[in-house]
Amino acid sequence: EVDLEERLGELDLRSDLDVPDVPPPIDSTPEIFKRALSGLSARWKNWWIRGILTLAMISVFFLIIYLGSFMLMLLVLSIQVKCFHEIITIGYRVYHSYDLPWFRSLSWYFLLCVNYFFYGETVADYFATFVQRREQLQFLIRYHRFISFALYLTGFCMFVLSLVKKHYRLQFYMFAWTHVTLLITVTQSHLVIQNLFEGMIWFLVPISSVICNDITAYIFGFFFGRTPLIKLSPKKTWEGFIGGFFSTVVFGFIFSYFLAQHQYFVCPVEYNSETNRFVTECEPSELFQIKKYSVPPLLQPVLGWETVNMYPFQMHSIALSTFASLIGPFGGFFASGFKRAFKIKDFADTIPGHGGIMDRFDCQYLMATFVHVYITSFIRGPNPSKLLKQLLILQPEQQLSVYKTLKSHLVEKGILQPSLR
Amino acid sequence: NLQESESENKLDGETASDSESKSEFGGSPPVPTSDDTPEVLNRALSNLSSRWKNWWVRGILTLAMITFFFIIIYLGPMVLMTIVMCVQIKCFHEIITIGYNVYHSYDLPWFRTLSWYFLLCVNYFFYGETVTDYFFTLVQREEPLRILSKYHRFISFALYLTGFCMFVLSLVKKHYRLQFYMFGWTHVTLLIVVTQSHLIIHNLFEGMIWFIVPISCVICNDIMAYMFGFFFGRTPLIKLSPKKTWEGFIGGFFATVLFGLLLSYVMSGYRCFTCPVEFNNDTNSFTVDCEPSELFQLQEYNIPLVLQSVVGWKTVRMYPFQIHSIALSTFASLIGPFGGFFASGFKRAFKIKTAEYNPFCFALHFANTIPGHGGIMDRFDCQYLMATFVNVYIASFIRGPNPSKLIQQFLTLRPDQQLHIFNTLKAHLVDKGMLGSLEDA
């Protein structure tokens, strides 16, 4: 019986070439497609399958948008869980660690803990009125960090207690693999949800820009592609990259114009405690009110106008599309490198013709973080209800001194009239 | 951990599983890998048996380290911060080096540069957040600092992204797996080492007592558990660390709680330990001067009837902080050791000989320079979880939010939001009776 540690030691030292390939996934294309497309050549058949499923996914996407923010949150959560599952499964395959005691339970437990922590930090703020009414929830919110930490510690101690002689290295690898996966998938998905609460437009425009970039880069590459872009992904070409960039910027610009007109997309999501549902109704902020911009003299002859009516948000959409086209692909290259490193063709075979969920979302990795950082740096101030909640927790003397500072500030700015009562 | 170092410093070729079966009392005395004991000590202790000599050497050096610790405390918060920073860098370097050794990846292009670059980025991010919170007025005064602070997250993210893109561009065929391993290794190390050290600095800013008491409790627990185990140890505690015993564990627990109570009592009397560290704009230096909070003011407590007969008093004067110190000591004794077991498992997993290795540490790495002590530094791996616990504890039970940070956030809101918050706060204060219904100046 071969010692597992010995085997692992060899695995570490061998170069990539020596590691055996994982067998290709089974062809899971449904029968119906096969019959309908039986007359076409293999390449076009592949094209059609991918095309049909792309349309199917986009339709599902629109359906969910129609159903509202809560459904979108659930969708994001399910995708997160599926991505986590896919990456962990790859870890098991690489390390042959199906039989490790406890490990699957521990991974899912950690996923639960980290999600609990993040949901408590972010979502709880939005449900402030709902929470005020219930005693037990108040307790959970007040000591939230402590409870999350205690839950995490339990998992940590279980891990230490589960260490088995001869399997130490394997267990540490899986522990690290789980944590890195959590870091990537869970934090990203919570940033996506925070962006969503800022306004559905901050969720839709970035994701669509990435998808658009993917599709248009592929199309430009298909028709005009000549010079390869990077050794890592030999199919990508410079023509596709640049063509995709310009089309994505134009797409983002036009798409934002349409979305910015509807309150449904533009308003921050709020929870209405009377009707017990999410509402998106507000006075649109100045980002979403049409303004006149002067066209720079250079472009005037091209466009033929002197001024143009645009939403300020469209300027921001240019920044978002630029990021999606220029930096987003690096997330894709990272995933390609990862798949090469571990000799897998696709993350999983969930979607026929498209691979796993992770394959579709690899370019979205960095986008969600970028949008969140962009919003907090340039758009939104801090969350008012969270600020209020923190003010109310302060000691009374602190509250009084803060009150005085705020009052003098407001009077100075003319927002508050000095009272004469 | 003290005991483990003896068994780990074995003749080369023995694996960890072999060392498990030997015990300090039954087997032959452990052979140190190299005897670096200075001549002075050698001569002074020449007539003692080797076991007691080892004991004395360790004892003396423990005292030396504790003295060093006190000197650093005396020098003040700025020096402490610098020490924590240096220790963090050294730990990062050591763990990364272990990674290189495990994966034979010295020759990977770019990788050492990239690891240090990521360390720099993450530190920049955390220091920026800390500086913005605590040095608010200083930051507002200086124009470049103000801009850096306003767009801090964006700048940090851009720096990190640059590193990420460099990593992707540096992927070399045939070495993908290795590069991804090292990328993962670097990130996990950053997550552990850098976040811990910044939590320690946050604790420090809360008041030096929040820095000293937890660290001392962990040290005390290690020493006490060792002593109780030495004199009374019989039943083994966990397969992972065969030298640990239940007697040592329980004895260490009670001794640490008692030690924590006494140390807190002594420290709570001094302002320099209990006051939050603040930056004084006028003198441009750190000051620890304040009205001690009610945590650090003596109060009368009624002794529960159960203990009255034992102790003989009806009431006792204590600082409320001492009650909190019980929680801290309990954590240090019960959960802290799990950090130690984690590190033991890690060392076994990667077959690291103790003398070179010093994970999750917050002390200088003396390795073989301290004779027989290669393992004593491992004591600090129990500090791993302690810093996080103290930080979470403070945030949950002690400190509220930072008022100046709240004001800073308030100022960035829109006027209508500001008005709404102001009115809500006013209504709240009127409710509480803090503010009369008439406006005051």
JSON list of N, CA, C and O in Angstrom, two decimals, chain A residues 13 16 95 143 165 168-169 172-173 232 334 337-338 340-341 369 382 384 387 390 394 403 406-407 409 416, chain B residues 20 103-104 157 167 176-177 180-181 342 345-346 349 397 401 406 409-413 417 426 439-440:
[
{"chain": "A", "resi": 13, "resn": "LEU", "atom": "N", "xyz": [6.38, 17.51, -6.91]},
{"chain": "A", "resi": 13, "resn": "LEU", "atom": "CA", "xyz": [7.64, 17.76, -7.58]},
{"chain": "A", "resi": 13, "resn": "LEU", "atom": "C", "xyz": [7.59, 17.51, -9.06]},
{"chain": "A", "resi": 13, "resn": "LEU", "atom": "O", "xyz": [8.38, 18.04, -9.82]},
{"chain": "A", "resi": 16, "resn": "ASP", "atom": "N", "xyz": [4.35, 19.65, -14.80]},
{"chain": "A", "resi": 16, "resn": "ASP", "atom": "CA", "xyz": [2.98, 19.52, -15.28]},
{"chain": "A", "resi": 16, "resn": "ASP", "atom": "C", "xyz": [2.80, 18.38, -16.26]},
{"chain": "A", "resi": 16, "resn": "ASP", "atom": "O", "xyz": [1.75, 17.76, -16.32]},
{"chain": "A", "resi": 95, "resn": "TYR", "atom": "N", "xyz": [-6.46, 16.01, -5.55]},
{"chain": "A", "resi": 95, "resn": "TYR", "atom": "CA", "xyz": [-5.77, 15.41, -4.41]},
{"chain": "A", "resi": 95, "resn": "TYR", "atom": "C", "xyz": [-6.29, 14.05, -4.01]},
{"chain": "A", "resi": 95, "resn": "TYR", "atom": "O", "xyz": [-5.87, 13.51, -3.00]},
{"chain": "A", "resi": 143, "resn": "TYR", "atom": "N", "xyz": [-24.45, 41.38, 18.57]},
{"chain": "A", "resi": 143, "resn": "TYR", "atom": "CA", "xyz": [-23.24, 40.60, 18.82]},
{"chain": "A", "resi": 143, "resn": "TYR", "atom": "C", "xyz": [-22.83, 39.80, 17.60]},
{"chain": "A", "resi": 143, "resn": "TYR", "atom": "O", "xyz": [-22.22, 38.74, 17.71]},
{"chain": "A", "resi": 165, "resn": "LYS", "atom": "N", "xyz": [-3.07, 11.24, 11.29]},
{"chain": "A", "resi": 165, "resn": "LYS", "atom": "CA", "xyz": [-1.69, 10.91, 10.97]},
{"chain": "A", "resi": 165, "resn": "LYS", "atom": "C", "xyz": [-1.60, 10.46, 9.53]},
{"chain": "A", "resi": 165, "resn": "LYS", "atom": "O", "xyz": [-2.50, 9.97, 9.00]},
{"chain": "A", "resi": 168, "resn": "TYR", "atom": "N", "xyz": [-1.77, 14.50, 7.05]},
{"chain": "A", "resi": 168, "resn": "TYR", "atom": "CA", "xyz": [-1.68, 15.91, 7.45]},
{"chain": "A", "resi": 168, "resn": "TYR", "atom": "C", "xyz": [-1.59, 16.83, 6.26]},
{"chain": "A", "resi": 168, "resn": "TYR", "atom": "O", "xyz": [-2.32, 17.81, 6.14]},
{"chain": "A", "resi": 169, "resn": "ARG", "atom": "N", "xyz": [-0.66, 16.53, 5.36]},
{"chain": "A", "resi": 169, "resn": "ARG", "atom": "CA", "xyz": [-0.42, 17.47, 4.27]},
{"chain": "A", "resi": 169, "resn": "ARG", "atom": "C", "xyz": [-1.67, 17.64, 3.43]},
{"chain": "A", "resi": 169, "resn": "ARG", "atom": "O", "xyz": [-2.06, 18.76, 3.08]},
{"chain": "A", "resi": 172, "resn": "PHE", "atom": "N", "xyz": [-4.17, 19.83, 5.16]},
{"chain": "A", "resi": 172, "resn": "PHE", "atom": "CA", "xyz": [-3.83, 21.25, 5.11]},
{"chain": "A", "resi": 172, "resn": "PHE", "atom": "C", "xyz": [-4.07, 21.84, 3.74]},
{"chain": "A", "resi": 172, "resn": "PHE", "atom": "O", "xyz": [-4.53, 22.96, 3.61]},
{"chain": "A", "resi": 173, "resn": "TYR", "atom": "N", "xyz": [-3.74, 21.06, 2.70]},
{"chain": "A", "resi": 173, "resn": "TYR", "atom": "CA", "xyz": [-4.00, 21.54, 1.35]},
{"chain": "A", "resi": 173, "resn": "TYR", "atom": "C", "xyz": [-5.47, 21.85, 1.15]},
{"chain": "A", "resi": 173, "resn": "TYR", "atom": "O", "xyz": [-5.85, 22.89, 0.62]},
{"chain": "A", "resi": 232, "resn": "LEU", "atom": "N", "xyz": [-1.27, 32.11, -23.22]},
{"chain": "A", "resi": 232, "resn": "LEU", "atom": "CA", "xyz": [-2.11, 31.34, -22.33]},
{"chain": "A", "resi": 232, "resn": "LEU", "atom": "C", "xyz": [-3.42, 30.92, -22.99]},
{"chain": "A", "resi": 232, "resn": "LEU", "atom": "O", "xyz": [-3.91, 29.82, -22.80]},
{"chain": "A", "resi": 334, "resn": "PHE", "atom": "N", "xyz": [-6.66, 34.10, -16.04]},
{"chain": "A", "resi": 334, "resn": "PHE", "atom": "CA", "xyz": [-6.36, 33.44, -14.76]},
{"chain": "A", "resi": 334, "resn": "PHE", "atom": "C", "xyz": [-7.04, 32.09, -14.71]},
{"chain": "A", "resi": 334, "resn": "PHE", "atom": "O", "xyz": [-6.43, 31.07, -14.36]},
{"chain": "A", "resi": 337, "resn": "GLY", "atom": "N", "xyz": [-5.38, 29.64, -17.07]},
{"chain": "A", "resi": 337, "resn": "GLY", "atom": "CA", "xyz": [-4.15, 29.13, -16.48]},
{"chain": "A", "resi": 337, "resn": "GLY", "atom": "C", "xyz": [-4.45, 28.09, -15.43]},
{"chain": "A", "resi": 337, "resn": "GLY", "atom": "O", "xyz": [-3.79, 27.05, -15.35]},
{"chain": "A", "resi": 338, "resn": "PHE", "atom": "N", "xyz": [-5.50, 28.37, -14.63]},
{"chain": "A", "resi": 338, "resn": "PHE", "atom": "CA", "xyz": [-5.88, 27.44, -13.58]},
{"chain": "A", "resi": 338, "resn": "PHE", "atom": "C", "xyz": [-6.29, 26.10, -14.18]},
{"chain": "A", "resi": 338, "resn": "PHE", "atom": "O", "xyz": [-5.87, 25.03, -13.72]},
{"chain": "A", "resi": 340, "resn": "ARG", "atom": "N", "xyz": [-5.40, 24.91, -17.10]},
{"chain": "A", "resi": 340, "resn": "ARG", "atom": "CA", "xyz": [-4.21, 24.24, -17.63]},
{"chain": "A", "resi": 340, "resn": "ARG", "atom": "C", "xyz": [-3.41, 23.60, -16.54]},
{"chain": "A", "resi": 340, "resn": "ARG", "atom": "O", "xyz": [-2.91, 22.51, -16.66]},
{"chain": "A", "resi": 341, "resn": "ALA", "atom": "N", "xyz": [-3.28, 24.35, -15.42]},
{"chain": "A", "resi": 341, "resn": "ALA", "atom": "CA", "xyz": [-2.43, 23.87, -14.33]},
{"chain": "A", "resi": 341, "resn": "ALA", "atom": "C", "xyz": [-2.96, 22.55, -13.80]},
{"chain": "A", "resi": 341, "resn": "ALA", "atom": "O", "xyz": [-2.20, 21.64, -13.48]},
{"chain": "A", "resi": 369, "resn": "THR", "atom": "N", "xyz": [-15.86, 43.38, -7.82]},
{"chain": "A", "resi": 369, "resn": "THR", "atom": "CA", "xyz": [-15.05, 44.14, -6.88]},
{"chain": "A", "resi": 369, "resn": "THR", "atom": "C", "xyz": [-14.81, 45.55, -7.41]},
{"chain": "A", "resi": 369, "resn": "THR", "atom": "O", "xyz": [-14.92, 46.52, -6.66]},
{"chain": "A", "resi": 382, "resn": "PRO", "atom": "N", "xyz": [-21.23, 57.02, 2.57]},
{"chain": "A", "resi": 382, "resn": "PRO", "atom": "CA", "xyz": [-21.57, 55.88, 3.44]},
{"chain": "A", "resi": 382, "resn": "PRO", "atom": "C", "xyz": [-23.09, 55.71, 3.51]},
{"chain": "A", "resi": 382, "resn": "PRO", "atom": "O", "xyz": [-23.83, 56.61, 3.16]},
{"chain": "A", "resi": 384, "resn": "PRO", "atom": "N", "xyz": [-26.53, 55.84, 4.93]},
{"chain": "A", "resi": 384, "resn": "PRO", "atom": "CA", "xyz": [-27.09, 56.66, 6.02]},
{"chain": "A", "resi": 384, "resn": "PRO", "atom": "C", "xyz": [-27.71, 55.84, 7.15]},
{"chain": "A", "resi": 384, "resn": "PRO", "atom": "O", "xyz": [-27.55, 56.18, 8.31]},
{"chain": "A", "resi": 387, "resn": "LEU", "atom": "N", "xyz": [-25.08, 54.49, 9.38]},
{"chain": "A", "resi": 387, "resn": "LEU", "atom": "CA", "xyz": [-24.48, 55.56, 10.17]},
{"chain": "A", "resi": 387, "resn": "LEU", "atom": "C", "xyz": [-25.37, 55.88, 11.35]},
{"chain": "A", "resi": 387, "resn": "LEU", "atom": "O", "xyz": [-24.90, 56.03, 12.49]},
{"chain": "A", "resi": 390, "resn": "GLN", "atom": "N", "xyz": [-25.17, 53.31, 14.03]},
{"chain": "A", "resi": 390, "resn": "GLN", "atom": "CA", "xyz": [-23.96, 53.41, 14.85]},
{"chain": "A", "resi": 390, "resn": "GLN", "atom": "C", "xyz": [-24.03, 54.59, 15.81]},
{"chain": "A", "resi": 390, "resn": "GLN", "atom": "O", "xyz": [-23.55, 54.52, 16.93]},
{"chain": "A", "resi": 394, "resn": "LEU", "atom": "N", "xyz": [-23.73, 54.78, 20.37]},
{"chain": "A", "resi": 394, "resn": "LEU", "atom": "CA", "xyz": [-22.71, 55.51, 21.14]},
{"chain": "A", "resi": 394, "resn": "LEU", "atom": "C", "xyz": [-23.18, 55.79, 22.57]},
{"chain": "A", "resi": 394, "resn": "LEU", "atom": "O", "xyz": [-24.37, 55.76, 22.86]},
{"chain": "A", "resi": 403, "resn": "TYR", "atom": "N", "xyz": [-23.69, 65.44, 18.38]},
{"chain": "A", "resi": 403, "resn": "TYR", "atom": "CA", "xyz": [-24.83, 66.28, 18.01]},
{"chain": "A", "resi": 403, "resn": "TYR", "atom": "C", "xyz": [-24.40, 67.73, 17.86]},
{"chain": "A", "resi": 403, "resn": "TYR", "atom": "O", "xyz": [-24.78, 68.42, 16.91]},
{"chain": "A", "resi": 406, "resn": "LEU", "atom": "N", "xyz": [-22.32, 68.25, 14.72]},
{"chain": "A", "resi": 406, "resn": "LEU", "atom": "CA", "xyz": [-23.14, 68.20, 13.51]},
{"chain": "A", "resi": 406, "resn": "LEU", "atom": "C", "xyz": [-23.96, 69.46, 13.35]},
{"chain": "A", "resi": 406, "resn": "LEU", "atom": "O", "xyz": [-24.10, 70.01, 12.26]},
{"chain": "A", "resi": 407, "resn": "LYS", "atom": "N", "xyz": [-24.49, 69.91, 14.49]},
{"chain": "A", "resi": 407, "resn": "LYS", "atom": "CA", "xyz": [-25.35, 71.08, 14.43]},
{"chain": "A", "resi": 407, "resn": "LYS", "atom": "C", "xyz": [-24.56, 72.28, 13.92]},
{"chain": "A", "resi": 407, "resn": "LYS", "atom": "O", "xyz": [-25.01, 73.01, 13.04]},
{"chain": "A", "resi": 409, "resn": "HIS", "atom": "N", "xyz": [-21.96, 72.28, 12.13]},
{"chain": "A", "resi": 409, "resn": "HIS", "atom": "CA", "xyz": [-21.64, 72.08, 10.72]},
{"chain": "A", "resi": 409, "resn": "HIS", "atom": "C", "xyz": [-22.81, 72.44, 9.84]},
{"chain": "A", "resi": 409, "resn": "HIS", "atom": "O", "xyz": [-22.68, 73.13, 8.82]},
{"chain": "A", "resi": 416, "resn": "LEU", "atom": "N", "xyz": [-29.27, 74.18, 8.06]},
{"chain": "A", "resi": 416, "resn": "LEU", "atom": "CA", "xyz": [-30.16, 74.28, 9.20]},
{"chain": "A", "resi": 416, "resn": "LEU", "atom": "C", "xyz": [-30.20, 75.75, 9.60]},
{"chain": "A", "resi": 416, "resn": "LEU", "atom": "O", "xyz": [-29.16, 76.40, 9.70]},
{"chain": "B", "resi": 20, "resn": "GLU", "atom": "N", "xyz": [6.93, 10.32, 18.09]},
{"chain": "B", "resi": 20, "resn": "GLU", "atom": "CA", "xyz": [5.74, 10.27, 18.95]},
{"chain": "B", "resi": 20, "resn": "GLU", "atom": "C", "xyz": [5.86, 9.21, 20.01]},
{"chain": "B", "resi": 20, "resn": "GLU", "atom": "O", "xyz": [5.28, 9.31, 21.07]},
{"chain": "B", "resi": 103, "resn": "TYR", "atom": "N", "xyz": [8.11, 23.44, -2.60]},
{"chain": "B", "resi": 103, "resn": "TYR", "atom": "CA", "xyz": [7.82, 23.31, -4.03]},
{"chain": "B", "resi": 103, "resn": "TYR", "atom": "C", "xyz": [9.03, 23.49, -4.93]},
{"chain": "B", "resi": 103, "resn": "TYR", "atom": "O", "xyz": [8.89, 23.50, -6.14]},
{"chain": "B", "resi": 104, "resn": "HIS", "atom": "N", "xyz": [10.21, 23.66, -4.33]},
{"chain": "B", "resi": 104, "resn": "HIS", "atom": "CA", "xyz": [11.43, 23.82, -5.12]},
{"chain": "B", "resi": 104, "resn": "HIS", "atom": "C", "xyz": [11.26, 24.89, -6.18]},
{"chain": "B", "resi": 104, "resn": "HIS", "atom": "O", "xyz": [11.59, 24.69, -7.34]},
{"chain": "B", "resi": 157, "resn": "PHE", "atom": "N", "xyz": [-7.00, 49.04, -4.51]},
{"chain": "B", "resi": 157, "resn": "PHE", "atom": "CA", "xyz": [-7.50, 48.04, -5.44]},
{"chain": "B", "resi": 157, "resn": "PHE", "atom": "C", "xyz": [-6.70, 48.08, -6.74]},
{"chain": "B", "resi": 157, "resn": "PHE", "atom": "O", "xyz": [-6.34, 47.04, -7.30]},
{"chain": "B", "resi": 167, "resn": "PHE", "atom": "N", "xyz": [0.87, 38.78, -12.36]},
{"chain": "B", "resi": 167, "resn": "PHE", "atom": "CA", "xyz": [0.90, 37.34, -12.13]},
{"chain": "B", "resi": 167, "resn": "PHE", "atom": "C", "xyz": [0.42, 36.59, -13.37]},
{"chain": "B", "resi": 167, "resn": "PHE", "atom": "O", "xyz": [1.04, 35.63, -13.81]},
{"chain": "B", "resi": 176, "resn": "TYR", "atom": "N", "xyz": [2.60, 26.00, -14.63]},
{"chain": "B", "resi": 176, "resn": "TYR", "atom": "CA", "xyz": [1.34, 26.60, -14.20]},
{"chain": "B", "resi": 176, "resn": "TYR", "atom": "C", "xyz": [0.98, 26.19, -12.79]},
{"chain": "B", "resi": 176, "resn": "TYR", "atom": "O", "xyz": [0.66, 27.02, -11.94]},
{"chain": "B", "resi": 177, "resn": "ARG", "atom": "N", "xyz": [1.01, 24.87, -12.55]},
{"chain": "B", "resi": 177, "resn": "ARG", "atom": "CA", "xyz": [0.51, 24.39, -11.27]},
{"chain": "B", "resi": 177, "resn": "ARG", "atom": "C", "xyz": [1.32, 24.98, -10.13]},
{"chain": "B", "resi": 177, "resn": "ARG", "atom": "O", "xyz": [0.78, 25.45, -9.13]},
{"chain": "B", "resi": 180, "resn": "PHE", "atom": "N", "xyz": [0.42, 28.56, -9.51]},
{"chain": "B", "resi": 180, "resn": "PHE", "atom": "CA", "xyz": [-0.85, 28.72, -8.81]},
{"chain": "B", "resi": 180, "resn": "PHE", "atom": "C", "xyz": [-0.72, 28.34, -7.35]},
{"chain": "B", "resi": 180, "resn": "PHE", "atom": "O", "xyz": [-1.30, 28.98, -6.48]},
{"chain": "B", "resi": 181, "resn": "TYR", "atom": "N", "xyz": [0.05, 27.29, -7.06]},
{"chain": "B", "resi": 181, "resn": "TYR", "atom": "CA", "xyz": [0.27, 26.91, -5.67]},
{"chain": "B", "resi": 181, "resn": "TYR", "atom": "C", "xyz": [0.89, 28.07, -4.90]},
{"chain": "B", "resi": 181, "resn": "TYR", "atom": "O", "xyz": [0.47, 28.41, -3.80]},
{"chain": "B", "resi": 342, "resn": "PHE", "atom": "N", "xyz": [-2.65, 23.38, 15.55]},
{"chain": "B", "resi": 342, "resn": "PHE", "atom": "CA", "xyz": [-2.68, 23.65, 14.12]},
{"chain": "B", "resi": 342, "resn": "PHE", "atom": "C", "xyz": [-1.26, 23.76, 13.59]},
{"chain": "B", "resi": 342, "resn": "PHE", "atom": "O", "xyz": [-0.90, 23.15, 12.59]},
{"chain": "B", "resi": 345, "resn": "GLY", "atom": "N", "xyz": [0.47, 20.40, 13.54]},
{"chain": "B", "resi": 345, "resn": "GLY", "atom": "CA", "xyz": [0.02, 19.63, 12.39]},
{"chain": "B", "resi": 345, "resn": "GLY", "atom": "C", "xyz": [0.69, 20.12, 11.12]},
{"chain": "B", "resi": 345, "resn": "GLY", "atom": "O", "xyz": [1.13, 19.32, 10.28]},
{"chain": "B", "resi": 346, "resn": "PHE", "atom": "N", "xyz": [0.80, 21.43, 11.01]},
{"chain": "B", "resi": 346, "resn": "PHE", "atom": "CA", "xyz": [1.43, 22.04, 9.84]},
{"chain": "B", "resi": 346, "resn": "PHE", "atom": "C", "xyz": [2.89, 21.60, 9.74]},
{"chain": "B", "resi": 346, "resn": "PHE", "atom": "O", "xyz": [3.37, 21.23, 8.67]},
{"chain": "B", "resi": 349, "resn": "ALA", "atom": "N", "xyz": [2.97, 18.04, 8.74]},
{"chain": "B", "resi": 349, "resn": "ALA", "atom": "CA", "xyz": [2.54, 17.86, 7.36]},
{"chain": "B", "resi": 349, "resn": "ALA", "atom": "C", "xyz": [3.69, 18.14, 6.40]},
{"chain": "B", "resi": 349, "resn": "ALA", "atom": "O", "xyz": [3.87, 17.43, 5.41]},
{"chain": "B", "resi": 397, "resn": "PHE", "atom": "N", "xyz": [-18.18, 43.95, 22.76]},
{"chain": "B", "resi": 397, "resn": "PHE", "atom": "CA", "xyz": [-18.62, 44.17, 24.13]},
{"chain": "B", "resi": 397, "resn": "PHE", "atom": "C", "xyz": [-18.13, 45.46, 24.75]},
{"chain": "B", "resi": 397, "resn": "PHE", "atom": "O", "xyz": [-18.69, 45.93, 25.72]},
{"chain": "B", "resi": 401, "resn": "PRO", "atom": "N", "xyz": [-18.72, 52.41, 18.22]},
{"chain": "B", "resi": 401, "resn": "PRO", "atom": "CA", "xyz": [-18.06, 52.93, 17.03]},
{"chain": "B", "resi": 401, "resn": "PRO", "atom": "C", "xyz": [-17.24, 54.17, 17.38]},
{"chain": "B", "resi": 401, "resn": "PRO", "atom": "O", "xyz": [-17.45, 54.78, 18.41]},
{"chain": "B", "resi": 406, "resn": "LEU", "atom": "N", "xyz": [-17.41, 58.54, 12.61]},
{"chain": "B", "resi": 406, "resn": "LEU", "atom": "CA", "xyz": [-18.80, 58.75, 12.24]},
{"chain": "B", "resi": 406, "resn": "LEU", "atom": "C", "xyz": [-19.00, 60.17, 11.72]},
{"chain": "B", "resi": 406, "resn": "LEU", "atom": "O", "xyz": [-19.72, 60.38, 10.74]},
{"chain": "B", "resi": 409, "resn": "GLN", "atom": "N", "xyz": [-17.77, 60.38, 8.24]},
{"chain": "B", "resi": 409, "resn": "GLN", "atom": "CA", "xyz": [-18.69, 59.80, 7.27]},
{"chain": "B", "resi": 409, "resn": "GLN", "atom": "C", "xyz": [-19.90, 60.70, 7.04]},
{"chain": "B", "resi": 409, "resn": "GLN", "atom": "O", "xyz": [-20.39, 60.84, 5.93]},
{"chain": "B", "resi": 410, "resn": "PHE", "atom": "N", "xyz": [-20.36, 61.31, 8.15]},
{"chain": "B", "resi": 410, "resn": "PHE", "atom": "CA", "xyz": [-21.52, 62.19, 8.06]},
{"chain": "B", "resi": 410, "resn": "PHE", "atom": "C", "xyz": [-21.28, 63.32, 7.09]},
{"chain": "B", "resi": 410, "resn": "PHE", "atom": "O", "xyz": [-22.16, 63.70, 6.31]},
{"chain": "B", "resi": 411, "resn": "LEU", "atom": "N", "xyz": [-20.05, 63.86, 7.13]},
{"chain": "B", "resi": 411, "resn": "LEU", "atom": "CA", "xyz": [-19.75, 65.03, 6.32]},
{"chain": "B", "resi": 411, "resn": "LEU", "atom": "C", "xyz": [-19.78, 64.73, 4.82]},
{"chain": "B", "resi": 411, "resn": "LEU", "atom": "O", "xyz": [-19.86, 65.63, 4.01]},
{"chain": "B", "resi": 412, "resn": "THR", "atom": "N", "xyz": [-19.71, 63.42, 4.46]},
{"chain": "B", "resi": 412, "resn": "THR", "atom": "CA", "xyz": [-19.72, 63.12, 3.03]},
{"chain": "B", "resi": 412, "resn": "THR", "atom": "C", "xyz": [-21.11, 62.83, 2.50]},
{"chain": "B", "resi": 412, "resn": "THR", "atom": "O", "xyz": [-21.30, 62.60, 1.32]},
{"chain": "B", "resi": 413, "resn": "LEU", "atom": "N", "xyz": [-22.10, 62.84, 3.39]},
{"chain": "B", "resi": 413, "resn": "LEU", "atom": "CA", "xyz": [-23.46, 62.56, 2.94]},
{"chain": "B", "resi": 413, "resn": "LEU", "atom": "C", "xyz": [-24.05, 63.76, 2.21]},
{"chain": "B", "resi": 413, "resn": "LEU", "atom": "O", "xyz": [-23.54, 64.88, 2.30]},
{"chain": "B", "resi": 417, "resn": "GLN", "atom": "N", "xyz": [-29.82, 63.91, 3.44]},
{"chain": "B", "resi": 417, "resn": "GLN", "atom": "CA", "xyz": [-29.53, 62.78, 4.32]},
{"chain": "B", "resi": 417, "resn": "GLN", "atom": "C", "xyz": [-28.99, 63.28, 5.65]},
{"chain": "B", "resi": 417, "resn": "GLN", "atom": "O", "xyz": [-29.34, 62.77, 6.72]},
{"chain": "B", "resi": 426, "resn": "LYS", "atom": "N", "xyz": [-31.55, 64.09, 17.10]},
{"chain": "B", "resi": 426, "resn": "LYS", "atom": "CA", "xyz": [-32.09, 65.08, 18.03]},
{"chain": "B", "resi": 426, "resn": "LYS", "atom": "C", "xyz": [-33.29, 64.50, 18.77]},
{"chain": "B", "resi": 426, "resn": "LYS", "atom": "O", "xyz": [-33.38, 64.61, 20.00]},
{"chain": "B", "resi": 439, "resn": "GLU", "atom": "N", "xyz": [-33.77, 74.68, 22.30]},
{"chain": "B", "resi": 439, "resn": "GLU", "atom": "CA", "xyz": [-32.44, 74.54, 21.70]},
{"chain": "B", "resi": 439, "resn": "GLU", "atom": "C", "xyz": [-31.43, 75.13, 22.65]},
{"chain": "B", "resi": 439, "resn": "GLU", "atom": "O", "xyz": [-31.63, 76.19, 23.22]},
{"chain": "B", "resi": 440, "resn": "ASP", "atom": "N", "xyz": [-30.32, 74.41, 22.85]},
{"chain": "B", "resi": 440, "resn": "ASP", "atom": "CA", "xyz": [-29.25, 75.03, 23.62]},
{"chain": "B", "resi": 440, "resn": "ASP", "atom": "C", "xyz": [-28.10, 75.37, 22.68]},
{"chain": "B", "resi": 440, "resn": "ASP", "atom": "O", "xyz": [-28.05, 74.91, 21.56]}
]
